[in-house]
Short mmCIF file of C-alpha atoms (C1' of nucleotides) in Angstrom, two decimals:
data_model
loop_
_atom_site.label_atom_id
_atom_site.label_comp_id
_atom_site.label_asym_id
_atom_site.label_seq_id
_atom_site.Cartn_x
_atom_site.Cartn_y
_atom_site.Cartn_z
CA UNK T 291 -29.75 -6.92 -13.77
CA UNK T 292 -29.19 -5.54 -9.89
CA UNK T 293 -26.92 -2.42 -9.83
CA UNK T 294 -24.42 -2.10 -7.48
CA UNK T 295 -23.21 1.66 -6.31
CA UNK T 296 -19.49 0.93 -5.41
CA UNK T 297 -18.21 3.96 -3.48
CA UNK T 298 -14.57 4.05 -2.74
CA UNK T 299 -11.76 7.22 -2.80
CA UNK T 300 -9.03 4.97 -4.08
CA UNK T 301 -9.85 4.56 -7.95
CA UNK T 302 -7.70 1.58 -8.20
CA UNK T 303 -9.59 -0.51 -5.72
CA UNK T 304 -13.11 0.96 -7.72
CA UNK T 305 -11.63 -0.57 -11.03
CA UNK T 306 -10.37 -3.45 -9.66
CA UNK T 307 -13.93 -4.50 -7.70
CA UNK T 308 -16.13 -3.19 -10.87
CA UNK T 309 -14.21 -5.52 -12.94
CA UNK T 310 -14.84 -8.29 -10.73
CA UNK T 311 -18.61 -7.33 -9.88
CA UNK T 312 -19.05 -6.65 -13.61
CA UNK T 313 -17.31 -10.35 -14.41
CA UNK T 314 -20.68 -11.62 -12.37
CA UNK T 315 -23.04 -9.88 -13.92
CA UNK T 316 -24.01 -6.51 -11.87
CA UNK T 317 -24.27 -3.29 -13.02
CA UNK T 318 -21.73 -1.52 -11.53
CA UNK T 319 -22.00 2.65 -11.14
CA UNK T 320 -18.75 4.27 -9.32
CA UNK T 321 -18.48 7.15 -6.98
CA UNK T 322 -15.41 8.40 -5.77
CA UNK T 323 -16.85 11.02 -2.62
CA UNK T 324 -19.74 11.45 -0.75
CA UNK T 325 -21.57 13.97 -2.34
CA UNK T 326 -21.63 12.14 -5.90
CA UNK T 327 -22.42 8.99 -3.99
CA UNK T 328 -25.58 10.61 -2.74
CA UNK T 329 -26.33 12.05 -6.34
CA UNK T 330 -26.07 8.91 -7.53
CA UNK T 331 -28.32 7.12 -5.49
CA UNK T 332 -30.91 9.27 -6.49
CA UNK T 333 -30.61 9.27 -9.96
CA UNK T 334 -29.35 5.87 -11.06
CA UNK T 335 -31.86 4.15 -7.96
CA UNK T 336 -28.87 1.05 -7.23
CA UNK T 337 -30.09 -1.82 -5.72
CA UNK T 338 -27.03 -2.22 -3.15
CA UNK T 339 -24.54 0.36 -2.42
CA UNK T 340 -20.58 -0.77 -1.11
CA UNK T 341 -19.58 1.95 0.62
CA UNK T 342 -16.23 2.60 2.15
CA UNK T 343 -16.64 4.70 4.86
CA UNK T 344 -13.23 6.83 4.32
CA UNK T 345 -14.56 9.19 1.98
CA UNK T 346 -12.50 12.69 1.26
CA UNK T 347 -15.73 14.80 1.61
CA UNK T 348 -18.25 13.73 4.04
CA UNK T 349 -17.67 11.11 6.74
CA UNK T 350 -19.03 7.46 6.08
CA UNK T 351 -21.47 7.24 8.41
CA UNK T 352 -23.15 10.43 7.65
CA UNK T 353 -23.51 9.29 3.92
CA UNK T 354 -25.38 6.14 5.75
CA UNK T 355 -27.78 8.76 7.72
CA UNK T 356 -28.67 11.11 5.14
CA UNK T 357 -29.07 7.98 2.71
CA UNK T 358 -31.69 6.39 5.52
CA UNK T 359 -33.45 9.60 5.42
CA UNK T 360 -34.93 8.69 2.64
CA UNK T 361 -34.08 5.62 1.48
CA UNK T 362 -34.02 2.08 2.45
CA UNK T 363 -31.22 0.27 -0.11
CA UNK T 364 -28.96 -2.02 1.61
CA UNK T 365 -25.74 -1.04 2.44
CA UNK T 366 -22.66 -2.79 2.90
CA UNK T 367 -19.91 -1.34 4.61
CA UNK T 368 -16.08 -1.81 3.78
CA UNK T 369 -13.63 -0.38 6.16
CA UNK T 370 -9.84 -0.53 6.90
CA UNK T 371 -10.01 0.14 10.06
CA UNK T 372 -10.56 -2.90 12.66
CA UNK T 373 -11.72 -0.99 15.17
CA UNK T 374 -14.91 -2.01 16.11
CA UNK T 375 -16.30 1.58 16.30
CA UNK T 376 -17.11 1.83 12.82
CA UNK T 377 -18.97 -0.54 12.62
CA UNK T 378 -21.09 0.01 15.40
CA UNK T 379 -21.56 3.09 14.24
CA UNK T 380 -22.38 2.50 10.90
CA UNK T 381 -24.97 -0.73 11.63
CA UNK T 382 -26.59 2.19 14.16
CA UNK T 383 -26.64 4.44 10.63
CA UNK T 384 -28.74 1.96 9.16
CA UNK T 385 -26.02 -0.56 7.95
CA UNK T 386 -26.89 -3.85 6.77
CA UNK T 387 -23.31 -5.42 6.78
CA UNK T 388 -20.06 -4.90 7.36
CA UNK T 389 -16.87 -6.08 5.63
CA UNK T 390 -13.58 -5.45 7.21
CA UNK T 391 -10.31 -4.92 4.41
CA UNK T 392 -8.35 -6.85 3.33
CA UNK T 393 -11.27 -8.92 2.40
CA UNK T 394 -11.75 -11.67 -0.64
CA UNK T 395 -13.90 -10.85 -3.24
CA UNK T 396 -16.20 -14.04 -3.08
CA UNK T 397 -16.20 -12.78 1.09
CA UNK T 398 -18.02 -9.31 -0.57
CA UNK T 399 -20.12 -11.36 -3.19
CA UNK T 400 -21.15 -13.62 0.01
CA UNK T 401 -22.09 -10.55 2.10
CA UNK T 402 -24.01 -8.91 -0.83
CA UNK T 403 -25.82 -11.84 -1.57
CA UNK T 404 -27.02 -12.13 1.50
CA UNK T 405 -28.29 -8.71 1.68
CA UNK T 406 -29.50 -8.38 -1.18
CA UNK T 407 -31.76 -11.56 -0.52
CA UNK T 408 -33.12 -10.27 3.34
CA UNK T 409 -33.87 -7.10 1.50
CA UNK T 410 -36.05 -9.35 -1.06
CA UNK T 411 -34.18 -7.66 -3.95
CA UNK T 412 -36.03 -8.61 -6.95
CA UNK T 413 -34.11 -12.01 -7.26
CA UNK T 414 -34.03 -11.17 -10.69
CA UNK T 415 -30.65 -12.92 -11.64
CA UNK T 416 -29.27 -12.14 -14.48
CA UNK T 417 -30.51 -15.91 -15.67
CA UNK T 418 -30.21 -16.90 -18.49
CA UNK T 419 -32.73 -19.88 -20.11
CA UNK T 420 -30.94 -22.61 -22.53
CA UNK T 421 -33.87 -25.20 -23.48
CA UNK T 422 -35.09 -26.72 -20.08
CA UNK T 423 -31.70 -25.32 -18.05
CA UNK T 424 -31.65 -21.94 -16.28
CA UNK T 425 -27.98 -20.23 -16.14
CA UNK T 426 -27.10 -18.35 -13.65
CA UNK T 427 -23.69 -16.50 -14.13
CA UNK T 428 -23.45 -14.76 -11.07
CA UNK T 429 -24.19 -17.92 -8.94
CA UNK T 430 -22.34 -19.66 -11.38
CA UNK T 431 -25.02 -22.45 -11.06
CA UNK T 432 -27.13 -24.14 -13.99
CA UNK T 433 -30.06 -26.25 -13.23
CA UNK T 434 -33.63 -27.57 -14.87
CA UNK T 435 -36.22 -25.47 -14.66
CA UNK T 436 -38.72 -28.57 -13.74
CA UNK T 437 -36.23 -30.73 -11.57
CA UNK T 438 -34.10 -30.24 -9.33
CA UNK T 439 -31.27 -32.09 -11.79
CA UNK T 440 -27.93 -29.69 -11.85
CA UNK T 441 -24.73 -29.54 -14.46
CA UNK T 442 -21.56 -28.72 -13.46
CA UNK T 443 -19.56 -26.23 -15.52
CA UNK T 444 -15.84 -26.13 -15.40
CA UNK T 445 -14.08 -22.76 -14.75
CA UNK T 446 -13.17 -22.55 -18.60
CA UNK T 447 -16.79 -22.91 -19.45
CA UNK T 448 -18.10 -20.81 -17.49
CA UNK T 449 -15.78 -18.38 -18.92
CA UNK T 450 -16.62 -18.74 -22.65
CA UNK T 451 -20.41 -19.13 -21.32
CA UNK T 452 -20.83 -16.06 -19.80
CA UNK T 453 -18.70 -13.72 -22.54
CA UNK T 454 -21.74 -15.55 -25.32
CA UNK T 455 -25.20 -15.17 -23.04
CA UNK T 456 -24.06 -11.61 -21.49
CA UNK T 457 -23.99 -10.39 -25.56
CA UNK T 458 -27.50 -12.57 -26.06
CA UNK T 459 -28.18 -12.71 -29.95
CA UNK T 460 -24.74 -10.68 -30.78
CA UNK T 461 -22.12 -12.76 -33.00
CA UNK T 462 -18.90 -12.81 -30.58
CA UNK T 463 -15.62 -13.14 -33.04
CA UNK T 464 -13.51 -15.68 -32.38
CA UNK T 465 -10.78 -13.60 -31.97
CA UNK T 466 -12.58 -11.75 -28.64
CA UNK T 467 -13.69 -15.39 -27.23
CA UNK T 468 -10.09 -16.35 -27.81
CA UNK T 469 -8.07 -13.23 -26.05
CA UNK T 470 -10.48 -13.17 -23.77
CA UNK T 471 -10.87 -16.68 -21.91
CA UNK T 472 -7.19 -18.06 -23.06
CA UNK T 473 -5.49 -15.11 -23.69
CA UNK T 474 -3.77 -12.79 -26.30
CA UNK T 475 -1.72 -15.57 -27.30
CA UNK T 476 -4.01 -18.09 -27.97
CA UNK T 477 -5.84 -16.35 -31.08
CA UNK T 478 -5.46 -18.70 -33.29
CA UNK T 479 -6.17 -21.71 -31.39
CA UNK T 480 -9.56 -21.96 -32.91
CA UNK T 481 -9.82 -25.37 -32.20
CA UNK T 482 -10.50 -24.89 -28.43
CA UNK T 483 -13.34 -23.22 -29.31
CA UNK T 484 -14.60 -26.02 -31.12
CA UNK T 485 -13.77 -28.65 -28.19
CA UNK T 486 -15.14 -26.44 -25.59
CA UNK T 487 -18.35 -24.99 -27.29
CA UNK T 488 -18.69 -28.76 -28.29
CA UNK T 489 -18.56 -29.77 -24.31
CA UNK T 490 -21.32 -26.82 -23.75
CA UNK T 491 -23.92 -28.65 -26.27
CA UNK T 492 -23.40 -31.88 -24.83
CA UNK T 493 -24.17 -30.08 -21.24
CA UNK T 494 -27.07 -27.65 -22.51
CA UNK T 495 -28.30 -28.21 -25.85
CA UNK T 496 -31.33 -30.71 -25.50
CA UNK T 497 -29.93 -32.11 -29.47
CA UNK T 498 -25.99 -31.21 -28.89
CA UNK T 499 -25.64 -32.28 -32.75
CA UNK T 500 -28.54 -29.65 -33.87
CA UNK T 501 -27.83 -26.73 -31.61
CA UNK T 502 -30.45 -24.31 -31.09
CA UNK T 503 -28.62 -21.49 -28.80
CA UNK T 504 -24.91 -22.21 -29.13
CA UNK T 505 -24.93 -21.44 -32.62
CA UNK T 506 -21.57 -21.38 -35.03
CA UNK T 507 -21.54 -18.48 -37.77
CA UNK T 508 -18.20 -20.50 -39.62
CA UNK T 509 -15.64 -18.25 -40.11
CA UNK T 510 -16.86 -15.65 -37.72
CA UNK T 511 -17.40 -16.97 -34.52
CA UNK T 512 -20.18 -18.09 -31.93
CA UNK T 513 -23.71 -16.66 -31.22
CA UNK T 514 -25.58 -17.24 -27.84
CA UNK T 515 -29.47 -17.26 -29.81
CA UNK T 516 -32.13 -16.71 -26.67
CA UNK T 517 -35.50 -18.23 -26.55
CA UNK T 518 -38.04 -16.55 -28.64
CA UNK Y 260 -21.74 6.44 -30.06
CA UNK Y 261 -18.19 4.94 -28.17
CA UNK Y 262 -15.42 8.14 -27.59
CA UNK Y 263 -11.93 6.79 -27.76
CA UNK Y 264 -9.32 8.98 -27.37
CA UNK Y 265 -5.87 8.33 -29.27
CA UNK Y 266 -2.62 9.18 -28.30
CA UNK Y 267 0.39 9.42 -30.43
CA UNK Y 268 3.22 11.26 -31.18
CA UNK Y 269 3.44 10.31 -35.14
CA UNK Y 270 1.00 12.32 -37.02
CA UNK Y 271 0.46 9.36 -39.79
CA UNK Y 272 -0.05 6.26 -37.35
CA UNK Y 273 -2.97 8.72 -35.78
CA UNK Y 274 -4.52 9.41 -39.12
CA UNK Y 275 -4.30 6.36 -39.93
CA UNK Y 276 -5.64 4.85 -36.97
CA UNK Y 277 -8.54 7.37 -36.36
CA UNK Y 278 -9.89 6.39 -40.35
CA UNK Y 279 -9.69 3.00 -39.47
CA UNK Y 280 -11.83 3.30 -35.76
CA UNK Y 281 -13.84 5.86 -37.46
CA UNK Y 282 -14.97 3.17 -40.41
CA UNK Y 283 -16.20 1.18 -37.16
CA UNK Y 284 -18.35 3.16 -35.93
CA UNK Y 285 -16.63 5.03 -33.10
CA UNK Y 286 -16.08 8.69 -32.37
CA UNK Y 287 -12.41 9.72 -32.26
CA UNK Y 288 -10.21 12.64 -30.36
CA UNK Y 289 -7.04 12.97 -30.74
CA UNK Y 290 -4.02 13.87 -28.85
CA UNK Y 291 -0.16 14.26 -29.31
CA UNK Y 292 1.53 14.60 -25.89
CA UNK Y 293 0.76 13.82 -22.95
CA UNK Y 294 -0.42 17.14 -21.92
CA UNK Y 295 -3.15 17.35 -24.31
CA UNK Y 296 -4.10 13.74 -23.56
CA UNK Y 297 -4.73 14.46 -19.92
CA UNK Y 298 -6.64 17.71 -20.67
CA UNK Y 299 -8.55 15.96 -23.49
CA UNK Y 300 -9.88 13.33 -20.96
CA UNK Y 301 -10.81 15.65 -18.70
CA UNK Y 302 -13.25 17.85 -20.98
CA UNK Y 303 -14.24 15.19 -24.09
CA UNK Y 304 -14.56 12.28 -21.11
CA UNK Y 305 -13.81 9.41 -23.55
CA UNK Y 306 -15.05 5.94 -22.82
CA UNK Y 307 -11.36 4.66 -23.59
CA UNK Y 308 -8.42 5.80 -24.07
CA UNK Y 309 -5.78 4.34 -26.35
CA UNK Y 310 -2.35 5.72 -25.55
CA UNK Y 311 1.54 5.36 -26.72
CA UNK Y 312 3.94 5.38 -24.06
CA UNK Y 313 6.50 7.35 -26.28
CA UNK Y 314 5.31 10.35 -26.02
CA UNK Y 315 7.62 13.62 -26.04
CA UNK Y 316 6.53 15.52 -23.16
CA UNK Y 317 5.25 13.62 -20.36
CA UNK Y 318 6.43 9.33 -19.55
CA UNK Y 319 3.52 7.16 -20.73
CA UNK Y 320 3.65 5.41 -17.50
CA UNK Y 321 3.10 9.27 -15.44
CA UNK Y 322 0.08 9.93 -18.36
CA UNK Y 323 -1.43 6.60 -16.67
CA UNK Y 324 -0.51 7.52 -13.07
CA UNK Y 325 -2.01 10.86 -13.36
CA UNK Y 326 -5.39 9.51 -15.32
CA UNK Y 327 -5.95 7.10 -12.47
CA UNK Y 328 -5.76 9.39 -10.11
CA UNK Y 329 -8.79 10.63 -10.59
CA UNK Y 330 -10.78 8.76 -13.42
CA UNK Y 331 -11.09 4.59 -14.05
CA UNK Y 332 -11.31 5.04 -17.76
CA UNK Y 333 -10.46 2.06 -20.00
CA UNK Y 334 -6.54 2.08 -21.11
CA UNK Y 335 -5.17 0.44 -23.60
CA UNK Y 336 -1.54 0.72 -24.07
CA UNK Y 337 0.51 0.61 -27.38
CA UNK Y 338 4.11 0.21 -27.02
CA UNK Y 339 7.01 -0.72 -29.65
CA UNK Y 340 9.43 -2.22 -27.27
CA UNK Y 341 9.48 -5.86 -26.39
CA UNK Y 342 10.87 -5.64 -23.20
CA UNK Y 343 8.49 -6.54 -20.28
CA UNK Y 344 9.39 -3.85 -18.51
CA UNK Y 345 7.22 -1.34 -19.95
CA UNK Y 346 4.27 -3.53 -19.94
CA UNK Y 347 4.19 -4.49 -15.98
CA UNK Y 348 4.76 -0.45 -15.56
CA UNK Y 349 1.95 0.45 -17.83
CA UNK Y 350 -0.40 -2.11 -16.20
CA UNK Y 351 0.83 -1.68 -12.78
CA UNK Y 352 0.00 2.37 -13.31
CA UNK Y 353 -3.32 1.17 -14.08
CA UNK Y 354 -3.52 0.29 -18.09
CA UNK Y 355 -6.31 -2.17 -18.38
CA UNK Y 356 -4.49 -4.01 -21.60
CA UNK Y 357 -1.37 -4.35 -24.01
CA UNK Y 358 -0.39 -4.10 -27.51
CA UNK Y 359 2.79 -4.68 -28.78
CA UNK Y 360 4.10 -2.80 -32.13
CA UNK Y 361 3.59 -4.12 -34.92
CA UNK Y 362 0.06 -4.72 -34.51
CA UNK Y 363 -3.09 -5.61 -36.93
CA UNK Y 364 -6.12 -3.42 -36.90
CA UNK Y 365 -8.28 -6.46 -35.86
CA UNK Y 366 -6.22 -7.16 -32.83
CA UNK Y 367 -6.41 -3.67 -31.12
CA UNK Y 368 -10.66 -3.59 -32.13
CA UNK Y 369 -10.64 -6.83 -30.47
CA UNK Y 370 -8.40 -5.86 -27.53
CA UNK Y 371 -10.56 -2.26 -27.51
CA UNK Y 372 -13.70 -4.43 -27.44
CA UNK Y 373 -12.71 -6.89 -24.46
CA UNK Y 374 -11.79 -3.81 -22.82
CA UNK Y 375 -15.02 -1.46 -22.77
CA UNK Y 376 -17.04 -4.90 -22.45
CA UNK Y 377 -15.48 -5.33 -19.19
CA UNK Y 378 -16.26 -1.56 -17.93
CA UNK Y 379 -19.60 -2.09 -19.01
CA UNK Y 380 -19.28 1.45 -21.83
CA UNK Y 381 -22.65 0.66 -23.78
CA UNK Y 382 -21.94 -0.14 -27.17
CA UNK Y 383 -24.75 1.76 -29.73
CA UNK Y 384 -26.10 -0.39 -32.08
CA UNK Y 385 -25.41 0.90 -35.78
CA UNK Y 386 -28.70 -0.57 -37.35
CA UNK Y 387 -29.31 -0.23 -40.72
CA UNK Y 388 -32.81 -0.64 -42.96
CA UNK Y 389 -32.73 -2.65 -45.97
CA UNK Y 390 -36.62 -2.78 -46.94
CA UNK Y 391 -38.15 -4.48 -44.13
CA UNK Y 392 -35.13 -5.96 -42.68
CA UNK Y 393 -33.15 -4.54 -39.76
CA UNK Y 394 -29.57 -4.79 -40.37
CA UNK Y 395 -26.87 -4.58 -37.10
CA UNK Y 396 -23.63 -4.64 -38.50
CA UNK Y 397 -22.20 -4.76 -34.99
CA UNK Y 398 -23.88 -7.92 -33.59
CA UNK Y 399 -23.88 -9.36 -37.39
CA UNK Y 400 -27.75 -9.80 -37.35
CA UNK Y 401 -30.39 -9.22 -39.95
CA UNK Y 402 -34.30 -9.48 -38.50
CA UNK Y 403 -37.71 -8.22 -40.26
CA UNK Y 404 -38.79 -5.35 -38.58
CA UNK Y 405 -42.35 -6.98 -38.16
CA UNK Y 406 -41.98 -10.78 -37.89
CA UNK Y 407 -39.04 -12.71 -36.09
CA UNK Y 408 -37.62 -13.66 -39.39
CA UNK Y 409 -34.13 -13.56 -39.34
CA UNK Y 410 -31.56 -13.96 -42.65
CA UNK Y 411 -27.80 -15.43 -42.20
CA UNK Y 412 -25.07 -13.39 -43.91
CA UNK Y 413 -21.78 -15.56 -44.15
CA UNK Y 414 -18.14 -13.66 -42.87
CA UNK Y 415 -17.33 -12.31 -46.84
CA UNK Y 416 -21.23 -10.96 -47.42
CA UNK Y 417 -20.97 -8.90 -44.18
CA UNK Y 418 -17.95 -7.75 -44.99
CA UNK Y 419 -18.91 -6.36 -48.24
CA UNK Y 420 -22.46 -5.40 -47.02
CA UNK Y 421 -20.54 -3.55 -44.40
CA UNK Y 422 -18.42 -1.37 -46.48
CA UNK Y 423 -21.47 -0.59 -48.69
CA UNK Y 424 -23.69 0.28 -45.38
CA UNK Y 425 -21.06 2.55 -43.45
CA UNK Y 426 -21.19 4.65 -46.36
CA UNK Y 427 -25.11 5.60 -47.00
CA UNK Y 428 -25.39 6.60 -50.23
CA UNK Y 429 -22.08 7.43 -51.26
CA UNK Y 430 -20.35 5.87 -54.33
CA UNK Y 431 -18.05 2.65 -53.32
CA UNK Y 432 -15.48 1.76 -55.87
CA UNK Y 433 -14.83 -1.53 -57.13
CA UNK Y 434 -11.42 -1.30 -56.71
CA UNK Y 435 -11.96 0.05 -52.71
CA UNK Y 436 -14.11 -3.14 -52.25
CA UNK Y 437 -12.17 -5.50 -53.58
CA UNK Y 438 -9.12 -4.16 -52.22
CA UNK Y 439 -10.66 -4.39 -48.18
CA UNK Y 440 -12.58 -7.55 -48.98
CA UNK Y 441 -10.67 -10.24 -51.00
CA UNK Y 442 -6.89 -8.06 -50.91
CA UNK Y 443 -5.01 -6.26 -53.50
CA UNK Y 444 -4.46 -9.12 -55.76
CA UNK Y 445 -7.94 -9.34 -56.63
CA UNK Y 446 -8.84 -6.05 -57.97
CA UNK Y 447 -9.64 -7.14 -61.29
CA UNK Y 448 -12.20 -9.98 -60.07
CA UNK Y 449 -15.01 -8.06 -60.59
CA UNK Y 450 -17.32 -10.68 -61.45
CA UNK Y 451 -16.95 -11.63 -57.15
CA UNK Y 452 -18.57 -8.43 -56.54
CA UNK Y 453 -21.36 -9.42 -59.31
CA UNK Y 454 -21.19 -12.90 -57.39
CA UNK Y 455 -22.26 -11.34 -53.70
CA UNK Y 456 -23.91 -8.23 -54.47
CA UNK Y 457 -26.46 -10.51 -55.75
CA UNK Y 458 -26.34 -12.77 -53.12
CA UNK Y 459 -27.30 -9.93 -50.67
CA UNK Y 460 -29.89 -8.73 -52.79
CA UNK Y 461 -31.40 -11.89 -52.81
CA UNK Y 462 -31.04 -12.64 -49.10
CA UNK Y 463 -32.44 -8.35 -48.63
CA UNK Y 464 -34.18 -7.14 -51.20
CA UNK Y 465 -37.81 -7.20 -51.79
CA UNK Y 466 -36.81 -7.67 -55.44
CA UNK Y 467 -33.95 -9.05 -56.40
CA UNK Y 468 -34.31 -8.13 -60.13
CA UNK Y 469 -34.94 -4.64 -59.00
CA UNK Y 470 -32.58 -3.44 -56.35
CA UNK Y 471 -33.93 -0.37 -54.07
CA UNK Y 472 -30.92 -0.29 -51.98
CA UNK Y 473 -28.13 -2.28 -53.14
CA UNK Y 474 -27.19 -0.34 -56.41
CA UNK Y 475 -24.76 -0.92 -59.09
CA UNK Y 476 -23.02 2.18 -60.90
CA UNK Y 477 -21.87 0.33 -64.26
CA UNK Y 478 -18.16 0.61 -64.42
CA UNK Y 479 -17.88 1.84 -61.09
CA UNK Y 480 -19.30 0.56 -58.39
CA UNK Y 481 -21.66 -0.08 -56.17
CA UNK Y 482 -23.73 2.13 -53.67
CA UNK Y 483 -26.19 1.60 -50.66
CA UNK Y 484 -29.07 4.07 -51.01
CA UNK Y 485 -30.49 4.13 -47.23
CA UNK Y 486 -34.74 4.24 -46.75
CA UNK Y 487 -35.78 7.55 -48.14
"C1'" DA S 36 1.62 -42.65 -5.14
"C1'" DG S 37 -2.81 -43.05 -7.11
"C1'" DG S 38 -7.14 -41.32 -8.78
"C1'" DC S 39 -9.96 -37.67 -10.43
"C1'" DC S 40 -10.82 -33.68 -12.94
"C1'" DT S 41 -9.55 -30.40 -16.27
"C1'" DC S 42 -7.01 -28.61 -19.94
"C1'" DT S 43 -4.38 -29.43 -24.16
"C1'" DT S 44 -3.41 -31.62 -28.45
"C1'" DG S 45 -3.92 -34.63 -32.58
"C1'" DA S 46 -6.64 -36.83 -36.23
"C1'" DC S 47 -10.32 -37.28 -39.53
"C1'" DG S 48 -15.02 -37.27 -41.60
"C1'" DA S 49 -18.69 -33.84 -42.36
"C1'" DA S 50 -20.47 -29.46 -43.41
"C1'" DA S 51 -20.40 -24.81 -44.95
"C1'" DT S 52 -18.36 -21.53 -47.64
"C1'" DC S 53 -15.70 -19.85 -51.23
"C1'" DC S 54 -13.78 -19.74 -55.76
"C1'" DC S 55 -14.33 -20.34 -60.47
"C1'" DT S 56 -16.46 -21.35 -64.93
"C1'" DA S 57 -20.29 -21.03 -67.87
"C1'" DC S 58 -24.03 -18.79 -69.91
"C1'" DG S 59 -27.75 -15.43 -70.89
"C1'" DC S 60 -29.22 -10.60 -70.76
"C1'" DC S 61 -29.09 -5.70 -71.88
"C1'" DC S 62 -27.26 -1.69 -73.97
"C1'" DC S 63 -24.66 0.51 -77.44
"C1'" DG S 64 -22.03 1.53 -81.39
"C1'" DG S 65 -20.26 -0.21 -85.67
"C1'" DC X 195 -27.45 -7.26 -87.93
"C1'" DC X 196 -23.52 -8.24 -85.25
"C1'" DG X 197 -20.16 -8.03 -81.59
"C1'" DG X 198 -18.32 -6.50 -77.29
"C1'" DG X 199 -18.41 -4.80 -72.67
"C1'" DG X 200 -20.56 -4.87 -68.42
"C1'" DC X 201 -23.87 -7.13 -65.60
"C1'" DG X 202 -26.72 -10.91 -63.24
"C1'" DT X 203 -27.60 -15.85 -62.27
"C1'" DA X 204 -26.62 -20.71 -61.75
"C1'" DG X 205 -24.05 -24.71 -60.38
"C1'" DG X 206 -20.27 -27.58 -58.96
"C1'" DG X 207 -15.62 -28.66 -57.47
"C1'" DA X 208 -12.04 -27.04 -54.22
"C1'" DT X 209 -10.92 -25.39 -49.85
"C1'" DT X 210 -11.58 -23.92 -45.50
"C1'" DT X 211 -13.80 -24.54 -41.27
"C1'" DC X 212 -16.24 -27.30 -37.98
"C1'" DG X 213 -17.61 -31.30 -34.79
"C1'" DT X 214 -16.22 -35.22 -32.48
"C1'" DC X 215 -13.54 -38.98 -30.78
"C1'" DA X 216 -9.58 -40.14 -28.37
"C1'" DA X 217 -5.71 -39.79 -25.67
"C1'" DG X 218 -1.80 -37.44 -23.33
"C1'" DA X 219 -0.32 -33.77 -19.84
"C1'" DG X 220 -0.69 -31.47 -15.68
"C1'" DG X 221 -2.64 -30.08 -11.30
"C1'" DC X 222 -4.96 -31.13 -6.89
"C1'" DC X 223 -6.86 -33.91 -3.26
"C1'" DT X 224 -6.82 -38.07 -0.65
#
DNA sequence: AGGCCTCTTGACGAAATCCCTACGCCCCGG
DNA sequence: CCGGGGCGTAGGGATTTCGTCAAGAGGCCT
């Protein structure tokens, strides 16, 4: 699993982006200031840092120095500002990339794919193996391990996918599947469980009728089981 | 072990609530006002936060504003008015989820669960030794220690086995399990509790005949005596 | 508008679980 | 010796829950 060191002063933007970050797969460890960003670094060893560079301690781009001083991670950079000073400055610092706000969230993902790949981060996806397919939640991709055959997954599936092999070998209730893919309402609408674990089998399960890794515990809820 | 810190202004829906999320497993604080709540989080740091907005010192809504000022912990909001209002203020302050008065116990663990899933907290995995199996009341698995045998418990065994387990050694009446596992009308049915007990001795117990761990108190009860 | 994809909803046989009855055992006191 | 209370085991019918087919509803792109 890659962690991610978000660094931001605003704690609203830091929950909102760990959610999303989180939703993909990454680890996600928080700073709020310079000086706990640099601690951090150190002692949790991230394998990408976001760092915006309006901190309320130490400037931006001297975080990016005294990180290079010992330290290669990647870096991207967020900034509000559009000058293009920043950003000069901070790819001098030892950079990688540079993201200007407002951004999209798939424009970040983008941006720290890619640097996460130059920097030949162990491109240890969090993938997941299901028979012959390999699942990858953060790409949102599943495809054979021998071929080069691919599924497509529908947004809903992906959903209820991802909340069963993130919690590998863990029963999920019904209940949390439910609130959490259709919403608090739904909870008792157990029968779109049924139709969409049912559409999972027929896309992953090499016998969809005699499921080996979508497994049903009736009554209780749903099981991702991982190979042995 | 999960820190949740509750905040209420009625002394019984806090007792009640902190036996119930105590039974599961978590560690509970509790707080009154909003005063203590804010200087609670600040030296127990709890991993979430579950918090009335009535509170009679400081607005619900303000006890959000001030937490996110300064920390992203998980917030789950309980409120007794149906108006909307409260809920787009509570989440627009920063709540991460909603639960409307009256509520079931299984609804706020499920809402508590989505929630500290999403910010990553680490759940701790209760396991339990029956003999040479591994019990994990949490993810609802049961594996030999040594081999990769696993045993399936259906939904009314683990409930039983549960209230036996999360009380090592300790006396469980008959009326107390009946009661939490088949309801109040069924506390004379004590030939159910025969029924399963022995079920889960044979599924757990070396011998069935001769239960090490599952034991029965004649006219009480029944108790789980944990490894020696 | 039309077609495609996805989500929602209904219906029904199949499977798993639960509920319930029956029966035998042990211990104990009458 | 007998009978009763409490316990453990077995088995089968009843009920709940599940899997699947099928089709309608709604959104989005062309």
């Amino acid at each position: 699993m890659i962690t991610v060191l978000l660094v931001d002063d605003e704690p609203q933007i830091l929950r909102a982006m760990s959610i999303n970050l989180r939703a993909r797969g990454y680890r996600v460890v928080t700073a709020a200031d310079g000086t706990r960003a640099l601690a951090l670094t150190a002692t949790e060893h991230p394998d990408l840092i976001v760092l915006d560079l309006g901190l309320p301690d130490i400037d931006g781009v001297e975080v990016i120095r005294r990180l290079r001083s010992w330290t290669p991670v990647p870096i991207v950079v967020l900034s509000g500002r559009r000058t293009g000073h920043d950003k000069v400055h901070a790819l001098d610092a030892g950079a990688d990339d540079y993201v200007t706000k407002p951004f999209g969230i798939e424009e970040l993902l983008a941006r720290m794919r890619a640097v996460t790949r130059r920097h030949g981060v162990r491109e240890e996806r969090p993938t997941v193996r299901i028979g012959r397919w390999e699942v990858d939640t953060a790409a949102r991709t599943v495809r054979n391990a021998e071929s080069e055959e691919t599924r497509h997954l529908t947004k809903t599936e992906w959903h209820l996918l991802t909340m069963l092999v993130t919690r590998p070998g863990r029963l999920v209730a019904q209940r949390d599947l439910l609130t959490e893919v259709w919403g608090p309402t739904y909870v008792a609408e157990t029968h779109y469980l049924r139709q969409y674990v049912g559409q999972l089998r027929r896309k992953l399960e090499d016998d969809p009728a005699r499921p080996r890794h979508l497994l049903t515990e009736p009554g209780m809820g749903y099981r991702f089981q991982p190979e042995p």
